[in-house]
Short mmCIF file of C-alpha atoms and ligand atoms in Angstrom, two decimals:
data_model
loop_
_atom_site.label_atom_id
_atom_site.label_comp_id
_atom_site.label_asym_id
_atom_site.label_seq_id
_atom_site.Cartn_x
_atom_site.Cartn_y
_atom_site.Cartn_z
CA UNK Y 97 -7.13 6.16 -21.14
CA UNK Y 98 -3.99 4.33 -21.30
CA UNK Y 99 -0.75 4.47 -23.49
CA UNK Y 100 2.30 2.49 -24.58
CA UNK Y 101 5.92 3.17 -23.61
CA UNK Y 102 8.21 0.81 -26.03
CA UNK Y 103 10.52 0.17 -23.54
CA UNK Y 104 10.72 -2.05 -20.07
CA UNK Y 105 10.28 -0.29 -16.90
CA UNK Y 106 13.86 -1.86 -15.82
CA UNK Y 107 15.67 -4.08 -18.58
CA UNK Y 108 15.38 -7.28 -19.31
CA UNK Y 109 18.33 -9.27 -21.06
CA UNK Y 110 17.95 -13.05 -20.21
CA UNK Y 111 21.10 -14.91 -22.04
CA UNK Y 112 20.66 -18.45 -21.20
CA UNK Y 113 17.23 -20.34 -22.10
CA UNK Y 114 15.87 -21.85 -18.81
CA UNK Y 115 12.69 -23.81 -19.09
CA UNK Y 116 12.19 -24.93 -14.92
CA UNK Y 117 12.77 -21.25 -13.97
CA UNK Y 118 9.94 -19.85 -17.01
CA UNK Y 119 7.47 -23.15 -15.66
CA UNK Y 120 8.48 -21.29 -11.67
CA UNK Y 121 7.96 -17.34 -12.74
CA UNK Y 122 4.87 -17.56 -14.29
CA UNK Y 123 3.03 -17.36 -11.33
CA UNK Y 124 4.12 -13.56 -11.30
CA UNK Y 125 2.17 -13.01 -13.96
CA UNK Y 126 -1.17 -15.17 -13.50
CA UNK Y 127 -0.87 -16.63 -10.00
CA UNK Y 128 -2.81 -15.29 -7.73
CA UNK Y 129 -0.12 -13.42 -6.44
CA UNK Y 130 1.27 -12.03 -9.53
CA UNK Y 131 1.38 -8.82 -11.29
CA UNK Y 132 -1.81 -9.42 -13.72
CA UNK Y 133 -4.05 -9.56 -10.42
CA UNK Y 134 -2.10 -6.84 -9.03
CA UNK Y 135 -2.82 -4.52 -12.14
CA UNK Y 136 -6.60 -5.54 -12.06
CA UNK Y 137 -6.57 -5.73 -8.62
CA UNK Y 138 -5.97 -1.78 -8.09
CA UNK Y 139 -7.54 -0.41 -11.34
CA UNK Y 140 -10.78 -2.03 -10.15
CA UNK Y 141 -10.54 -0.41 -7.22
CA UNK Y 142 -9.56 2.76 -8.02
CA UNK Y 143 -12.92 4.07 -8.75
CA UNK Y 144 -14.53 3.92 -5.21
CA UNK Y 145 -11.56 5.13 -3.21
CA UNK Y 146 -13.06 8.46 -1.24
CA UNK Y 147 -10.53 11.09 -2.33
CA UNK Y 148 -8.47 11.63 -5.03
CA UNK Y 149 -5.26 10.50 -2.89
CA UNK Y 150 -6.71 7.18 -3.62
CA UNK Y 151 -8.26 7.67 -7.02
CA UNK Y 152 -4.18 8.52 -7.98
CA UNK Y 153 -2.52 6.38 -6.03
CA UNK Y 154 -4.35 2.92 -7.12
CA UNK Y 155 -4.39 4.53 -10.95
CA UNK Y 156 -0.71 5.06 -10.86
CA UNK Y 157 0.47 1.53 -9.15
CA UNK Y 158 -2.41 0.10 -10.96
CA UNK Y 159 -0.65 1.19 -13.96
CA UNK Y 160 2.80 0.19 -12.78
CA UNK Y 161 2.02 -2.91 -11.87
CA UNK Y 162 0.97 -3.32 -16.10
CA UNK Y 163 4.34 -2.42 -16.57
CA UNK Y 164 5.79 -5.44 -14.65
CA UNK Y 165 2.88 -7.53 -15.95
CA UNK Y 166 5.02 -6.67 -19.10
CA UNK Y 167 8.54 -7.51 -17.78
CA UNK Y 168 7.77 -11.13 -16.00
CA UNK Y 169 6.11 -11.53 -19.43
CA UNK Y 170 9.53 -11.07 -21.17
CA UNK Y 171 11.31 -12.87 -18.59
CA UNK Y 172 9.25 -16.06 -19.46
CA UNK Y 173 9.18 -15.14 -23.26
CA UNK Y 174 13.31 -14.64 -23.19
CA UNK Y 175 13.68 -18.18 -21.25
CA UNK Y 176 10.99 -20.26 -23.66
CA UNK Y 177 11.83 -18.76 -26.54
CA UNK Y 178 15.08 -21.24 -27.84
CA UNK Y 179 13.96 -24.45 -25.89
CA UNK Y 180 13.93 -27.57 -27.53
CA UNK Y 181 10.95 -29.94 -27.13
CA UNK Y 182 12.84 -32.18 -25.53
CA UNK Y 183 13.93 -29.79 -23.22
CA UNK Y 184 10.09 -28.62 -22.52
CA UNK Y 185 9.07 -32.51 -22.07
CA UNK Y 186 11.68 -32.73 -19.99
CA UNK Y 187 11.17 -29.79 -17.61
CA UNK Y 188 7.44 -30.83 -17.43
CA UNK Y 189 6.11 -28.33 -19.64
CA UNK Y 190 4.54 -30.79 -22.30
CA UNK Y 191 1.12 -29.98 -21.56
CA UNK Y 192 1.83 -25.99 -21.83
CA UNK Y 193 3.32 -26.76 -25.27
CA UNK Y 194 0.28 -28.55 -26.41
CA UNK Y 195 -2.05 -25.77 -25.57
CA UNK Y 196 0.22 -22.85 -25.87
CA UNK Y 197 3.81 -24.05 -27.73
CA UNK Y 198 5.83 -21.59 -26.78
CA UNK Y 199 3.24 -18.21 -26.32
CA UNK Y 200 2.97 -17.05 -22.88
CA UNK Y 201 -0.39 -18.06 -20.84
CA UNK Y 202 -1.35 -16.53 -17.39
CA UNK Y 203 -1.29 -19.64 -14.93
CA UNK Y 204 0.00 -20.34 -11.54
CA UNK Y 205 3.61 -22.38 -11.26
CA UNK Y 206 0.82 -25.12 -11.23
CA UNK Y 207 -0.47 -24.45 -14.52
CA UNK Y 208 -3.97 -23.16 -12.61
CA UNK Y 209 -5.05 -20.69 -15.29
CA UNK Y 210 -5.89 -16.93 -14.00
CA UNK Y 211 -9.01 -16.15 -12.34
CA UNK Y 212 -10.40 -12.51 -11.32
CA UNK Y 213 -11.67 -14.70 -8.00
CA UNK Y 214 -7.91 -13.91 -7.00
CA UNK Y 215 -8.83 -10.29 -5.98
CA UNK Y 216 -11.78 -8.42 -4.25
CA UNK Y 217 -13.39 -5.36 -4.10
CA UNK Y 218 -15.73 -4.40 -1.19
CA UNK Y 219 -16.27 -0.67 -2.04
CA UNK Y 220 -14.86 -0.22 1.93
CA UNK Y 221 -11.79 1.89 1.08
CA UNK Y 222 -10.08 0.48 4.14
CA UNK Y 223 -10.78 -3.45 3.74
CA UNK Y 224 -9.89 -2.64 -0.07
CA UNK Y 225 -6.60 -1.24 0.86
CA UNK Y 226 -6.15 -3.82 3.74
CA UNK Y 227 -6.14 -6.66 0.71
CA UNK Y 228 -3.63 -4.36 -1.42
CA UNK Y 229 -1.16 -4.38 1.42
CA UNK Y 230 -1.29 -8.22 1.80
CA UNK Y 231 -1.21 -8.58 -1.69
CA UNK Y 232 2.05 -6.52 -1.91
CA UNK Y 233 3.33 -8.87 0.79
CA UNK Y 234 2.82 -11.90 -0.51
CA UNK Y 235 3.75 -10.91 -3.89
CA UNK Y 236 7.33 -9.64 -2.32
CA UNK Y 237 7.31 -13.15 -0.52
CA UNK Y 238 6.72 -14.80 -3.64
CA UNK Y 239 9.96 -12.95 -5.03
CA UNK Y 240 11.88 -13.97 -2.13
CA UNK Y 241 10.89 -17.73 -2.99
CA UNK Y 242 11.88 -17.54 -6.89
CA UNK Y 243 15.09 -15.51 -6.19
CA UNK Y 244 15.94 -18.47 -3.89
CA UNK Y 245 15.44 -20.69 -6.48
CA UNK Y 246 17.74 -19.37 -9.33
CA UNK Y 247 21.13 -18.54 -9.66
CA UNK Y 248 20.97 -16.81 -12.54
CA UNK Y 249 22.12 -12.94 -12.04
CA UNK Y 250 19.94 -12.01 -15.34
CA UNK Y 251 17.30 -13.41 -13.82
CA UNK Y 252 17.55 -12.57 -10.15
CA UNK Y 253 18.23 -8.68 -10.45
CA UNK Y 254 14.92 -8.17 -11.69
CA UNK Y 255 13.59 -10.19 -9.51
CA UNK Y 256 15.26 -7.93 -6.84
CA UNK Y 257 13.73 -4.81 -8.10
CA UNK Y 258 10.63 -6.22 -8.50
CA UNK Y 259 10.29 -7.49 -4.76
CA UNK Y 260 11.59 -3.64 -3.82
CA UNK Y 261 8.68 -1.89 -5.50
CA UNK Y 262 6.15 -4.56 -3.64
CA UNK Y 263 8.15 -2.73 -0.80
CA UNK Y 264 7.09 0.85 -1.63
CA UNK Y 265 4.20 -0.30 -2.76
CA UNK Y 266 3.08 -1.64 0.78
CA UNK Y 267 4.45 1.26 2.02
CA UNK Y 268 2.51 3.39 -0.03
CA UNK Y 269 -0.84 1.62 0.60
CA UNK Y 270 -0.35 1.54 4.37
CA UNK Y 271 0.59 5.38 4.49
CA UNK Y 272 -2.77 6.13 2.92
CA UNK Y 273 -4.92 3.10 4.91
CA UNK Y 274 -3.36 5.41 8.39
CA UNK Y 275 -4.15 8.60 7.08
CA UNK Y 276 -8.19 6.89 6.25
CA UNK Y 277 -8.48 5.26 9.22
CA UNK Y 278 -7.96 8.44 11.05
CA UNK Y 279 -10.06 10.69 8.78
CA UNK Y 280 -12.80 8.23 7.62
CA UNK Y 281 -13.80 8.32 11.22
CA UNK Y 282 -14.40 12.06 11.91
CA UNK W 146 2.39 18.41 7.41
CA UNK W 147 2.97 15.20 6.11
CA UNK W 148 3.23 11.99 8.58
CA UNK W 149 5.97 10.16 6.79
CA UNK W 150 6.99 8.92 10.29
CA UNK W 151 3.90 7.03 10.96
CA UNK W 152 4.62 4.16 8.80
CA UNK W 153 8.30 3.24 10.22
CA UNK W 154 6.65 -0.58 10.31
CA UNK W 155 8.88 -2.50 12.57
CA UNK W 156 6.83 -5.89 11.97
CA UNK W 157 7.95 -6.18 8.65
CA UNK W 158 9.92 -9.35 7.64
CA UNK W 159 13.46 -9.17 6.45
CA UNK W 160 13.91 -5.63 7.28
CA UNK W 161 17.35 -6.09 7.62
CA UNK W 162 20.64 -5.34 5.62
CA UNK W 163 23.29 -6.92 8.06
CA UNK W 164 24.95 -9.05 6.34
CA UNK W 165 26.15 -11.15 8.82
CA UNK W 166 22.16 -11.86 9.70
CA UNK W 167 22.69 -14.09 6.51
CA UNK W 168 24.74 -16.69 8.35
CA UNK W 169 21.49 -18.41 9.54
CA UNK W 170 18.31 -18.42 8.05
CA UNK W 171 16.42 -15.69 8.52
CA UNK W 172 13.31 -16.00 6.65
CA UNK W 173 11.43 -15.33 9.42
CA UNK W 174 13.70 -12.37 11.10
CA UNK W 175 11.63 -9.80 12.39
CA UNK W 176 12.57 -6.02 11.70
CA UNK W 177 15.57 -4.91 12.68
CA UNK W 178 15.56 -1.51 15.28
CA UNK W 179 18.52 -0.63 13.54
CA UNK W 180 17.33 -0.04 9.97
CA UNK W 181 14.15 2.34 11.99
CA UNK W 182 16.84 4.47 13.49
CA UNK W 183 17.16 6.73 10.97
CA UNK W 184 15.42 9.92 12.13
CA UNK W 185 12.98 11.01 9.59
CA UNK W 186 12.91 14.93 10.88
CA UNK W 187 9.62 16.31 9.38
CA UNK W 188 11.43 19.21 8.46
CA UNK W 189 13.15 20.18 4.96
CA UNK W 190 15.41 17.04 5.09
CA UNK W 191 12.01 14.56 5.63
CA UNK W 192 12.98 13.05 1.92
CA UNK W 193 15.84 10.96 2.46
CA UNK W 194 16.22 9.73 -1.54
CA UNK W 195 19.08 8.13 -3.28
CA UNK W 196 19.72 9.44 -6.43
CA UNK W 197 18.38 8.36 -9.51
CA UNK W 198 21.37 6.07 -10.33
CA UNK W 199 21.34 4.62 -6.65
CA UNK W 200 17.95 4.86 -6.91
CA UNK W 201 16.76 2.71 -10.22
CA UNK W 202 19.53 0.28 -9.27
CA UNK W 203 17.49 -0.59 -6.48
CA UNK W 204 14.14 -0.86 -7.37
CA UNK W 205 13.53 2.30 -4.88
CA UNK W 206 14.14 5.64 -4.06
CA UNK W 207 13.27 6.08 -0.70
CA UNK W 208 16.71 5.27 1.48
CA UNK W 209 14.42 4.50 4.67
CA UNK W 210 11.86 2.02 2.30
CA UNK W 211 15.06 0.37 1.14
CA UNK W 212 15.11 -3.07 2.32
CA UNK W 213 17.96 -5.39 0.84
CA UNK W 214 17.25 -9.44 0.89
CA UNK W 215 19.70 -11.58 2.61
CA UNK W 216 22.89 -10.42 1.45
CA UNK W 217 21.70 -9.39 -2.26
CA UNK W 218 22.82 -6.68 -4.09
CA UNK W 219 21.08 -4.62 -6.75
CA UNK W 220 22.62 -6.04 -10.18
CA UNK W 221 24.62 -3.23 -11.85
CA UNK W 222 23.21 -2.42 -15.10
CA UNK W 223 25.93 -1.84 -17.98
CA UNK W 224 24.80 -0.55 -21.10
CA UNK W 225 26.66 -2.71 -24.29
CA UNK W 226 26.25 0.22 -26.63
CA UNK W 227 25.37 3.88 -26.76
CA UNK W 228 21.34 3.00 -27.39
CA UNK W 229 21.83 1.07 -24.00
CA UNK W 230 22.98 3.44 -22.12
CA UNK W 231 21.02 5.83 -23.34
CA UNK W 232 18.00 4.42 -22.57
CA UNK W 233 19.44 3.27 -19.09
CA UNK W 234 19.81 7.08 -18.40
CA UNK W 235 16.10 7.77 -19.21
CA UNK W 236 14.88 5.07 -17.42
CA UNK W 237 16.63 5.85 -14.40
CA UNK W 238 15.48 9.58 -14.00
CA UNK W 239 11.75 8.13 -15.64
CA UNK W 240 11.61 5.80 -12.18
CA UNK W 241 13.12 8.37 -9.84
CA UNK W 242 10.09 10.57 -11.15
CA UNK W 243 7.76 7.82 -10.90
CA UNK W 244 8.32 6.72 -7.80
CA UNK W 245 8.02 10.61 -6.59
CA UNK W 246 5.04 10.50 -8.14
CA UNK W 247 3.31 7.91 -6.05
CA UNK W 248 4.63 9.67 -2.88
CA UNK W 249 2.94 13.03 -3.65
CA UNK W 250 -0.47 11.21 -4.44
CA UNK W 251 -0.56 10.54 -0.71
CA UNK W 252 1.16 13.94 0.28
CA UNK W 253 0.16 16.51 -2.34
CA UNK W 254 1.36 19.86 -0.29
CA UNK W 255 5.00 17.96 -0.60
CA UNK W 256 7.02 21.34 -1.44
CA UNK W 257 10.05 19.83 -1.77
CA UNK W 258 8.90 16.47 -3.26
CA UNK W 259 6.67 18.61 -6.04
CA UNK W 260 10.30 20.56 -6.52
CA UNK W 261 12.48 17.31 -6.96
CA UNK W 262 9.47 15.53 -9.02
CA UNK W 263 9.67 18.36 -11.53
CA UNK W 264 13.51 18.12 -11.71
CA UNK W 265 13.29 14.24 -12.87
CA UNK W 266 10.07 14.92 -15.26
CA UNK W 267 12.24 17.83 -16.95
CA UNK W 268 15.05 15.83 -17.14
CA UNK W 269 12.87 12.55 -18.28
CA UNK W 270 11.39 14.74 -21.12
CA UNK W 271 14.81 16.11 -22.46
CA UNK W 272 16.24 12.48 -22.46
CA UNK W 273 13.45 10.86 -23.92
CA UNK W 274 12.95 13.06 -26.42
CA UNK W 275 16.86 13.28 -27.32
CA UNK W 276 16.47 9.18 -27.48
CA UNK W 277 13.64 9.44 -29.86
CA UNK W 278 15.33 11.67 -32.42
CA UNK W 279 18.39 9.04 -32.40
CA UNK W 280 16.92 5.49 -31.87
CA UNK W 281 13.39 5.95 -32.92
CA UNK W 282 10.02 6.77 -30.70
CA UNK W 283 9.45 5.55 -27.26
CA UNK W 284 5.70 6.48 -27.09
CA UNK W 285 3.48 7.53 -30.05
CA UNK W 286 3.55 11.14 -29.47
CA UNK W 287 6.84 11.37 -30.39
CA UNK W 288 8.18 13.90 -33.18
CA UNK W 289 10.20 11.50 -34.39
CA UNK W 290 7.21 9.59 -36.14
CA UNK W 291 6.89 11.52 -39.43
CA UNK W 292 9.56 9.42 -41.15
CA UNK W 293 8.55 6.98 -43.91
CA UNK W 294 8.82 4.07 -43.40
CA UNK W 295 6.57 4.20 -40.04
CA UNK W 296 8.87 4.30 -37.36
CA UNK W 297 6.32 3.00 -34.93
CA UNK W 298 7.28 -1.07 -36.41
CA UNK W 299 10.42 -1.86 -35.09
CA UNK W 300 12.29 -2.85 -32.25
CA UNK W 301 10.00 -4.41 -28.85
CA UNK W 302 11.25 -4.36 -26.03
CA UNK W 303 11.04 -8.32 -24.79
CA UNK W 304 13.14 -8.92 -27.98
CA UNK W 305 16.97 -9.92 -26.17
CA UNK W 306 19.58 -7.42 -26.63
CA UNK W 307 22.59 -9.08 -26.67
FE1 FE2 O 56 3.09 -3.93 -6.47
#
């Protein structure tokens, strides 16, 4: 089972509203990149992988990956949250407001809403984990993209740390796809 | 024991923390040997960490995982008040447990990870629940929910704290 934690995994204290960066860093949380297929992506898996190395290493970056699910979240809640309408209409983010006003929706930068079609499962441990290492890479590269695009230090240090745990993450998921490949084929 | 040596990936992009690299655009810089050179011995000193401070700065508290983009450094994160930095505090030995953590699930004979783990979960209990008795609970086991009014309503964290 799961519980709460009231607090962000690394703080989030956005002091400027910023309605183009919110419409950018919303992929992160429903693109197909982003941290809400991450989070499904490895808690789906989780329950196939052939040793409990797996089992606890896709529950516990499964679960991490919620808590950044959470952060991006507050990122785009922090930057929405005083915007004008005119300001919305004018970044291009009428049609969000008139689904959504100002809530938070999981879509691509696009406004492509999230599908589950952005993440597999095979049951192969070692073509699951070869799709959770890309998916850590392009989720870092995604990072790399948005911090180019802001200069905004409240919102680029989390964006920092965030593209650092896709790091360890990789790292994490490769370490354990070597140690299969060798042992899977005994 | 443990094959933390296997995964020195050199094909990696933007590997590199030279920050002269930045002068032209690297975006698609392969690794750099230097950042591989550090000799990961397989002996006691195979965990090369940062501490937690270093560590939850970063995002990371492996010093041969770290991997800095262009020229960027970690933001430095300031408490404004006591609660702050506080919570800062338990947040940073919280991650360098966590991040332990996912390290031992793939090396669970880790001696000396298992010892250091236990040293940040200690530490993350004694702060967390020292937090709880002065600001109010951080998860719902806390002993510092039998107040009235329920202590559970107040304060999320996505609210700004200026
Ligand atoms: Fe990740």
């Amino acid at each position: 089972m799961f519980s709460y934690q009231k607090r962000l995994q690394y703080p989030i204290n956005i002091k400027s509203k910023n309605i183009e960066m919110a419409k950018l860093l919303v992929t992160q949380y429903g693109g197909s990149n982003g941290e809400l297929s991450a989070a499904l992506r490895y808690l789906n898996q989780r329950y196939t992988m052939p040793d409990d190395r797996g089992k606890a290493l896709l529950t516990d970056i499964g679960t991490e990956e919620l808590a950044h699910v959470e952060m991006i979240s507050t990122m785009i809640y922090q930057l929405l949250k005083d915007a004008t309408v005119e300001e919305i209409k004018a970044a291009g983010l009428d049609p969000h407001y008139a689904e959504h006003k100002r809530a938070l929706y999981p879509t691509d930068a696009n406004g492509v809403p999230f599908t589950v079609a952005y993440f597999a499962t095979t049951g192969d441990p070692l073509a699951d984990l070869s799709e959770d290492m890309a998916a850590e890479e392009k989720a870092r590269a995604v990072y790399e993209n948005l911090i180019d695009l802001t200069d905004d230090e409240d919102i680029r240090g989390p964006l920092l740390w965030l593209r650092q745990r896709e790091i360890v993450h990789f790292a994490r998921f490769k370490e354990l796809y070597d140690m299969y490949k060798k042992e899977l084929k005994k | 024991m443990n094959n933390f040596n296997d995964f020195m990936y050199s094909n990696v992009p933007g590997m590199m923390t030279d920050p002269n690299m930045n002068t032209f655009d690297n975006d698609f810089m392969v690794g750099n040997s230097q950042n591989m050179n550090q000799n990961m011995n397989q002996n006691m000193d195979h965990l090369q960490l940062f501490d937690s401070y270093q560590g939850y700065m970063r995002g990371n508290m492996f010093q041969d995982l770290y991997d800095e983009y262009k020229n960027y450094k970690p933001q430095r994160l300031v408490g404004k008040d006591e609660q702050q930095e506080r919570l800062l505090e338990l947040s940073e030995v919280a991650f360098a447990a966590h991040d332990l953590n996912l390290y031992l699930d793939n090396f669970p004979n880790d001696k000396e990870a298992i010892k250091k783990f236990n040293e940040y979960r200690q530490k993350t209990n004694q702060l967390m629940e020292q937090y709880e008795n002065m600001y109010g609970p951080l998860v719902i086991s806390s002993n510092s929910l039998n107040t009235t009014p329920w202590a559970w309503v107040s304060s999320f964290p996505w609210e700004v704290n200026k």
